[in-house]
Amino acid sequence: MKLVDEFKAFVMRGNVVDMAVGVIIGAAFGKIVTSLVNDIFMPIIGMIIGNVDFTSLEIKIGEPVEGAEQAAIKYGMFIQEIVNFLIIALCIFMVIKLINKAKKKKEEEPAPAPEPTKEEVLLTEIRDALKKMADK
């Protein structure tokens, strides 16, 4: 039972839950970026280069064998994955930059000066009264 209680405490700490949420959002974000690259950017880049479909770019190697597909190095898919990575890296960079900017703004805001306590106010009045007496 002790092991189960420790496991529950570990899971409920918050870090595990935050990590799980991050993984789920990351997976969804990855699918969005993959679609962005495959369905929007790569066709535009392919059109600019001369109507090239990157997924079909490959170098055939070896001899074709009857009944089997010929081995190929699919460098077009590799190029597409590099573009995918660069877009994801750029998005993460921008999000981290925004978070750091927000944190910096929050840190820059000075805390309001605390109100003086009754003792401090009384001591200030006594000090001022003593100064007046010394000046006379």
Short mmCIF file of N, CA and C in Angstrom, two decimals:
data_model
loop_
_atom_site.label_atom_id
_atom_site.label_comp_id
_atom_site.label_asym_id
_atom_site.label_seq_id
_atom_site.Cartn_x
_atom_site.Cartn_y
_atom_site.Cartn_z
N MET A 1 0.81 -1.19 0.00
CA MET A 1 0.00 0.00 0.00
C MET A 1 0.86 1.26 0.00
N LYS A 2 1.99 1.19 0.69
CA LYS A 2 2.85 2.36 0.80
C LYS A 2 3.34 2.78 -0.59
N LEU A 3 3.67 1.80 -1.43
CA LEU A 3 4.15 2.08 -2.78
C LEU A 3 3.07 2.77 -3.60
N VAL A 4 1.83 2.34 -3.46
CA VAL A 4 0.71 2.94 -4.19
C VAL A 4 0.52 4.39 -3.74
N ASP A 5 0.61 4.63 -2.44
CA ASP A 5 0.46 5.99 -1.91
C ASP A 5 1.58 6.89 -2.41
N GLU A 6 2.81 6.37 -2.45
CA GLU A 6 3.93 7.16 -2.96
C GLU A 6 3.74 7.47 -4.44
N PHE A 7 3.24 6.50 -5.19
CA PHE A 7 3.00 6.72 -6.61
C PHE A 7 1.92 7.78 -6.81
N LYS A 8 0.85 7.72 -6.05
CA LYS A 8 -0.21 8.73 -6.14
C LYS A 8 0.34 10.11 -5.82
N ALA A 9 1.17 10.19 -4.78
CA ALA A 9 1.76 11.47 -4.41
C ALA A 9 2.65 12.00 -5.54
N PHE A 10 3.40 11.10 -6.17
CA PHE A 10 4.28 11.49 -7.28
C PHE A 10 3.47 12.02 -8.46
N VAL A 11 2.43 11.32 -8.82
CA VAL A 11 1.61 11.71 -9.96
C VAL A 11 0.88 13.02 -9.69
N MET A 12 0.43 13.22 -8.47
CA MET A 12 -0.37 14.40 -8.16
C MET A 12 0.48 15.63 -7.84
N ARG A 13 1.78 15.53 -7.88
CA ARG A 13 2.63 16.68 -7.58
C ARG A 13 2.40 17.84 -8.52
N GLY A 14 2.08 17.55 -9.72
CA GLY A 14 1.87 18.64 -10.67
C GLY A 14 2.86 18.56 -11.82
N ASN A 15 4.09 18.21 -11.54
CA ASN A 15 5.08 18.12 -12.61
C ASN A 15 4.70 17.06 -13.62
N VAL A 16 4.23 15.92 -13.16
CA VAL A 16 3.85 14.84 -14.05
C VAL A 16 2.64 15.25 -14.88
N VAL A 17 1.68 15.88 -14.25
CA VAL A 17 0.48 16.33 -14.96
C VAL A 17 0.86 17.39 -15.99
N ASP A 18 1.72 18.34 -15.60
CA ASP A 18 2.17 19.37 -16.55
C ASP A 18 2.90 18.73 -17.72
N MET A 19 3.74 17.74 -17.44
CA MET A 19 4.48 17.08 -18.50
C MET A 19 3.52 16.34 -19.45
N ALA A 20 2.52 15.69 -18.90
CA ALA A 20 1.55 14.97 -19.73
C ALA A 20 0.81 15.94 -20.64
N VAL A 21 0.39 17.06 -20.09
CA VAL A 21 -0.30 18.08 -20.89
C VAL A 21 0.65 18.59 -21.99
N GLY A 22 1.92 18.81 -21.64
CA GLY A 22 2.90 19.27 -22.62
C GLY A 22 3.10 18.27 -23.75
N VAL A 23 3.15 17.00 -23.42
CA VAL A 23 3.32 15.96 -24.44
C VAL A 23 2.12 15.93 -25.37
N ILE A 24 0.93 16.01 -24.81
CA ILE A 24 -0.29 15.97 -25.63
C ILE A 24 -0.36 17.19 -26.55
N ILE A 25 -0.10 18.37 -25.99
CA ILE A 25 -0.11 19.59 -26.80
C ILE A 25 1.00 19.54 -27.85
N GLY A 26 2.17 19.02 -27.46
CA GLY A 26 3.28 18.90 -28.40
C GLY A 26 2.95 17.99 -29.57
N ALA A 27 2.27 16.88 -29.30
CA ALA A 27 1.89 15.96 -30.37
C ALA A 27 0.90 16.63 -31.32
N ALA A 28 -0.08 17.33 -30.76
CA ALA A 28 -1.05 18.03 -31.59
C ALA A 28 -0.38 19.13 -32.40
N PHE A 29 0.53 19.85 -31.76
CA PHE A 29 1.27 20.92 -32.43
C PHE A 29 2.11 20.35 -33.57
N GLY A 30 2.72 19.19 -33.33
CA GLY A 30 3.52 18.53 -34.37
C GLY A 30 2.68 18.18 -35.59
N LYS A 31 1.46 17.72 -35.36
CA LYS A 31 0.57 17.40 -36.48
C LYS A 31 0.19 18.65 -37.25
N ILE A 32 -0.05 19.73 -36.54
CA ILE A 32 -0.39 21.00 -37.20
C ILE A 32 0.78 21.48 -38.06
N VAL A 33 1.97 21.43 -37.50
CA VAL A 33 3.15 21.89 -38.26
C VAL A 33 3.42 20.97 -39.44
N THR A 34 3.26 19.67 -39.25
CA THR A 34 3.45 18.73 -40.37
C THR A 34 2.47 19.05 -41.49
N SER A 35 1.23 19.30 -41.15
CA SER A 35 0.25 19.66 -42.17
C SER A 35 0.61 20.98 -42.84
N LEU A 36 1.06 21.95 -42.03
CA LEU A 36 1.47 23.25 -42.58
C LEU A 36 2.59 23.07 -43.60
N VAL A 37 3.58 22.26 -43.24
CA VAL A 37 4.71 22.04 -44.15
C VAL A 37 4.27 21.26 -45.38
N ASN A 38 3.60 20.11 -45.17
CA ASN A 38 3.23 19.24 -46.29
C ASN A 38 2.20 19.86 -47.22
N ASP A 39 1.21 20.56 -46.66
CA ASP A 39 0.08 21.01 -47.46
C ASP A 39 0.18 22.45 -47.93
N ILE A 40 1.04 23.26 -47.30
CA ILE A 40 1.12 24.67 -47.68
C ILE A 40 2.51 25.06 -48.17
N PHE A 41 3.53 24.87 -47.31
CA PHE A 41 4.86 25.36 -47.67
C PHE A 41 5.53 24.56 -48.80
N MET A 42 5.52 23.23 -48.69
CA MET A 42 6.24 22.43 -49.69
C MET A 42 5.65 22.57 -51.10
N PRO A 43 4.34 22.62 -51.28
CA PRO A 43 3.84 22.85 -52.63
C PRO A 43 4.27 24.22 -53.19
N ILE A 44 4.30 25.25 -52.32
CA ILE A 44 4.75 26.56 -52.79
C ILE A 44 6.22 26.53 -53.16
N ILE A 45 7.03 25.91 -52.29
CA ILE A 45 8.48 25.81 -52.58
C ILE A 45 8.69 24.98 -53.83
N GLY A 46 7.96 23.87 -53.97
CA GLY A 46 8.07 23.03 -55.17
C GLY A 46 7.68 23.79 -56.43
N MET A 47 6.64 24.62 -56.36
CA MET A 47 6.21 25.40 -57.52
C MET A 47 7.29 26.42 -57.89
N ILE A 48 7.89 27.06 -56.88
CA ILE A 48 8.94 28.06 -57.15
C ILE A 48 10.14 27.40 -57.83
N ILE A 49 10.48 26.19 -57.41
CA ILE A 49 11.65 25.51 -57.97
C ILE A 49 11.34 24.89 -59.33
N GLY A 50 10.10 24.77 -59.68
CA GLY A 50 9.76 24.22 -60.99
C GLY A 50 8.84 23.02 -60.89
N ASN A 51 7.76 23.16 -60.15
CA ASN A 51 6.75 22.10 -59.98
C ASN A 51 7.36 20.78 -59.53
N VAL A 52 8.18 20.83 -58.50
CA VAL A 52 8.82 19.63 -57.96
C VAL A 52 8.01 19.17 -56.75
N ASP A 53 7.67 17.89 -56.73
CA ASP A 53 7.03 17.28 -55.57
C ASP A 53 8.14 16.66 -54.73
N PHE A 54 8.42 17.24 -53.57
CA PHE A 54 9.54 16.80 -52.75
C PHE A 54 9.40 15.35 -52.28
N THR A 55 8.18 14.90 -52.07
CA THR A 55 8.01 13.53 -51.58
C THR A 55 8.44 12.50 -52.62
N SER A 56 8.46 12.88 -53.88
CA SER A 56 8.84 11.92 -54.92
C SER A 56 10.32 11.98 -55.28
N LEU A 57 11.07 12.89 -54.69
CA LEU A 57 12.50 12.98 -54.99
C LEU A 57 13.23 11.81 -54.34
N GLU A 58 13.90 11.03 -55.16
CA GLU A 58 14.63 9.87 -54.64
C GLU A 58 15.71 9.45 -55.62
N ILE A 59 16.67 8.72 -55.12
CA ILE A 59 17.74 8.14 -55.95
C ILE A 59 17.59 6.62 -55.84
N LYS A 60 17.35 6.00 -56.98
CA LYS A 60 17.20 4.54 -57.00
C LYS A 60 18.59 3.92 -56.88
N ILE A 61 18.68 2.88 -56.05
CA ILE A 61 19.97 2.19 -55.90
C ILE A 61 19.76 0.70 -56.10
N GLY A 62 20.79 0.05 -56.53
CA GLY A 62 20.72 -1.39 -56.75
C GLY A 62 19.93 -1.72 -58.01
N GLU A 63 19.80 -2.99 -58.24
CA GLU A 63 19.08 -3.48 -59.42
C GLU A 63 17.64 -3.80 -59.04
N PRO A 64 16.70 -3.48 -59.95
CA PRO A 64 15.31 -3.82 -59.65
C PRO A 64 15.10 -5.34 -59.64
N VAL A 65 14.32 -5.80 -58.70
CA VAL A 65 14.01 -7.22 -58.59
C VAL A 65 12.54 -7.39 -58.87
N GLU A 66 12.23 -8.41 -59.64
CA GLU A 66 10.84 -8.65 -60.02
C GLU A 66 10.01 -8.97 -58.78
N GLY A 67 8.89 -8.27 -58.65
CA GLY A 67 7.99 -8.52 -57.53
C GLY A 67 8.32 -7.70 -56.29
N ALA A 68 9.38 -6.92 -56.35
CA ALA A 68 9.74 -6.09 -55.19
C ALA A 68 10.06 -4.68 -55.67
N GLU A 69 9.83 -3.73 -54.81
CA GLU A 69 10.13 -2.35 -55.15
C GLU A 69 11.64 -2.14 -55.07
N GLN A 70 12.15 -1.36 -56.01
CA GLN A 70 13.59 -1.08 -56.04
C GLN A 70 13.97 -0.19 -54.85
N ALA A 71 15.11 -0.48 -54.25
CA ALA A 71 15.58 0.31 -53.12
C ALA A 71 15.86 1.74 -53.58
N ALA A 72 15.55 2.69 -52.72
CA ALA A 72 15.73 4.09 -53.09
C ALA A 72 16.09 4.91 -51.85
N ILE A 73 16.91 5.93 -52.09
CA ILE A 73 17.22 6.91 -51.05
C ILE A 73 16.25 8.06 -51.27
N LYS A 74 15.34 8.26 -50.34
CA LYS A 74 14.29 9.27 -50.50
C LYS A 74 14.73 10.58 -49.88
N TYR A 75 15.56 11.31 -50.57
CA TYR A 75 16.09 12.57 -50.03
C TYR A 75 15.04 13.67 -50.03
N GLY A 76 14.01 13.55 -50.84
CA GLY A 76 12.92 14.53 -50.84
C GLY A 76 12.18 14.53 -49.51
N MET A 77 11.93 13.33 -48.97
CA MET A 77 11.28 13.22 -47.66
C MET A 77 12.19 13.82 -46.58
N PHE A 78 13.50 13.61 -46.73
CA PHE A 78 14.46 14.16 -45.77
C PHE A 78 14.42 15.69 -45.79
N ILE A 79 14.38 16.27 -46.99
CA ILE A 79 14.29 17.73 -47.11
C ILE A 79 13.01 18.23 -46.44
N GLN A 80 11.92 17.51 -46.65
CA GLN A 80 10.65 17.90 -46.07
C GLN A 80 10.72 17.84 -44.54
N GLU A 81 11.35 16.83 -43.99
CA GLU A 81 11.48 16.73 -42.54
C GLU A 81 12.38 17.83 -41.97
N ILE A 82 13.39 18.25 -42.73
CA ILE A 82 14.25 19.35 -42.29
C ILE A 82 13.43 20.64 -42.21
N VAL A 83 12.62 20.90 -43.22
CA VAL A 83 11.76 22.08 -43.21
C VAL A 83 10.79 22.00 -42.03
N ASN A 84 10.24 20.81 -41.79
CA ASN A 84 9.36 20.58 -40.64
C ASN A 84 10.06 20.97 -39.35
N PHE A 85 11.27 20.46 -39.16
CA PHE A 85 12.04 20.74 -37.95
C PHE A 85 12.31 22.23 -37.80
N LEU A 86 12.70 22.88 -38.88
CA LEU A 86 13.03 24.31 -38.81
C LEU A 86 11.81 25.14 -38.40
N ILE A 87 10.65 24.78 -38.93
CA ILE A 87 9.43 25.52 -38.58
C ILE A 87 9.07 25.28 -37.11
N ILE A 88 9.17 24.03 -36.65
CA ILE A 88 8.89 23.74 -35.24
C ILE A 88 9.87 24.49 -34.35
N ALA A 89 11.17 24.47 -34.71
CA ALA A 89 12.18 25.17 -33.92
C ALA A 89 11.89 26.67 -33.87
N LEU A 90 11.49 27.25 -34.99
CA LEU A 90 11.17 28.67 -35.03
C LEU A 90 9.97 28.98 -34.13
N CYS A 91 8.95 28.15 -34.19
CA CYS A 91 7.75 28.37 -33.36
C CYS A 91 8.10 28.26 -31.88
N ILE A 92 8.88 27.27 -31.50
CA ILE A 92 9.26 27.10 -30.10
C ILE A 92 10.11 28.29 -29.65
N PHE A 93 11.03 28.74 -30.51
CA PHE A 93 11.86 29.90 -30.20
C PHE A 93 11.00 31.13 -29.93
N MET A 94 9.99 31.34 -30.77
CA MET A 94 9.12 32.51 -30.61
C MET A 94 8.32 32.41 -29.30
N VAL A 95 7.80 31.22 -28.99
CA VAL A 95 7.01 31.05 -27.76
C VAL A 95 7.90 31.30 -26.54
N ILE A 96 9.11 30.74 -26.54
CA ILE A 96 10.02 30.94 -25.40
C ILE A 96 10.40 32.40 -25.27
N LYS A 97 10.61 33.06 -26.40
CA LYS A 97 10.95 34.49 -26.37
C LYS A 97 9.80 35.30 -25.75
N LEU A 98 8.56 34.98 -26.12
CA LEU A 98 7.40 35.66 -25.55
C LEU A 98 7.28 35.40 -24.05
N ILE A 99 7.51 34.16 -23.64
CA ILE A 99 7.43 33.82 -22.22
C ILE A 99 8.49 34.58 -21.44
N ASN A 100 9.72 34.60 -21.96
CA ASN A 100 10.79 35.33 -21.28
C ASN A 100 10.51 36.82 -21.20
N LYS A 101 9.92 37.37 -22.26
CA LYS A 101 9.57 38.79 -22.27
C LYS A 101 8.51 39.08 -21.21
N ALA A 102 7.54 38.19 -21.09
CA ALA A 102 6.49 38.37 -20.08
C ALA A 102 7.07 38.26 -18.67
N LYS A 103 7.97 37.31 -18.47
CA LYS A 103 8.61 37.16 -17.15
C LYS A 103 9.44 38.39 -16.81
N LYS A 104 10.16 38.91 -17.80
CA LYS A 104 11.02 40.08 -17.57
C LYS A 104 10.16 41.29 -17.19
N LYS A 105 9.04 41.47 -17.88
CA LYS A 105 8.13 42.56 -17.57
C LYS A 105 7.62 42.43 -16.15
N LYS A 106 7.28 41.22 -15.76
CA LYS A 106 6.75 40.99 -14.43
C LYS A 106 7.82 41.29 -13.37
N GLU A 107 9.08 40.92 -13.66
CA GLU A 107 10.16 41.17 -12.70
C GLU A 107 10.49 42.65 -12.60
N GLU A 108 10.34 43.40 -13.69
CA GLU A 108 10.69 44.81 -13.71
C GLU A 108 9.74 45.67 -12.90
N GLU A 109 8.51 45.24 -12.76
CA GLU A 109 7.54 46.02 -12.00
C GLU A 109 7.97 46.08 -10.54
N PRO A 110 8.26 47.29 -10.04
CA PRO A 110 8.70 47.38 -8.65
C PRO A 110 7.53 47.11 -7.70
N ALA A 111 7.88 46.48 -6.62
CA ALA A 111 6.86 46.20 -5.62
C ALA A 111 6.50 47.52 -4.93
N PRO A 112 5.25 47.74 -4.63
CA PRO A 112 4.87 48.99 -3.96
C PRO A 112 5.53 49.05 -2.58
N ALA A 113 5.92 50.26 -2.20
CA ALA A 113 6.57 50.44 -0.90
C ALA A 113 5.56 50.12 0.20
N PRO A 114 5.99 49.34 1.17
CA PRO A 114 5.04 49.00 2.24
C PRO A 114 4.72 50.23 3.09
N GLU A 115 3.52 50.26 3.58
CA GLU A 115 3.09 51.36 4.44
C GLU A 115 3.89 51.30 5.74
N PRO A 116 4.32 52.46 6.25
CA PRO A 116 5.05 52.42 7.52
C PRO A 116 4.13 51.97 8.65
N THR A 117 4.72 51.22 9.57
CA THR A 117 3.94 50.74 10.71
C THR A 117 3.66 51.91 11.66
N LYS A 118 2.79 51.67 12.61
CA LYS A 118 2.44 52.72 13.58
C LYS A 118 3.68 53.13 14.39
N GLU A 119 4.53 52.15 14.70
CA GLU A 119 5.75 52.45 15.46
C GLU A 119 6.68 53.36 14.66
N GLU A 120 6.82 53.06 13.36
CA GLU A 120 7.68 53.86 12.50
C GLU A 120 7.16 55.30 12.40
N VAL A 121 5.85 55.44 12.25
CA VAL A 121 5.25 56.78 12.17
C VAL A 121 5.50 57.54 13.46
N LEU A 122 5.29 56.87 14.59
CA LEU A 122 5.50 57.49 15.89
C LEU A 122 6.97 57.88 16.09
N LEU A 123 7.89 56.98 15.71
CA LEU A 123 9.32 57.29 15.84
C LEU A 123 9.72 58.45 14.93
N THR A 124 9.14 58.53 13.76
CA THR A 124 9.43 59.65 12.85
C THR A 124 8.96 60.96 13.46
N GLU A 125 7.77 60.95 14.05
CA GLU A 125 7.26 62.16 14.70
C GLU A 125 8.16 62.58 15.86
N ILE A 126 8.60 61.60 16.65
CA ILE A 126 9.51 61.90 17.77
C ILE A 126 10.82 62.49 17.26
N ARG A 127 11.36 61.89 16.21
CA ARG A 127 12.61 62.40 15.63
C ARG A 127 12.46 63.84 15.16
N ASP A 128 11.37 64.09 14.45
CA ASP A 128 11.13 65.45 13.94
C ASP A 128 10.97 66.44 15.10
N ALA A 129 10.28 66.01 16.16
CA ALA A 129 10.09 66.88 17.33
C ALA A 129 11.43 67.16 18.01
N LEU A 130 12.28 66.15 18.12
CA LEU A 130 13.60 66.35 18.73
C LEU A 130 14.47 67.29 17.88
N LYS A 131 14.35 67.20 16.57
CA LYS A 131 15.11 68.09 15.69
C LYS A 131 14.66 69.54 15.89
N LYS A 132 13.34 69.73 16.02
CA LYS A 132 12.82 71.09 16.23
C LYS A 132 13.32 71.67 17.55
N MET A 133 13.35 70.83 18.59
CA MET A 133 13.82 71.27 19.91
C MET A 133 15.32 71.60 19.86
N ALA A 134 16.07 70.82 19.09
CA ALA A 134 17.51 71.06 19.00
C ALA A 134 17.80 72.33 18.21
N ASP A 135 16.96 72.67 17.27
CA ASP A 135 17.17 73.86 16.45
C ASP A 135 16.87 75.14 17.25
N LYS A 136 16.06 75.07 18.27
CA LYS A 136 15.67 76.27 19.04
C LYS A 136 16.75 76.69 19.93
#
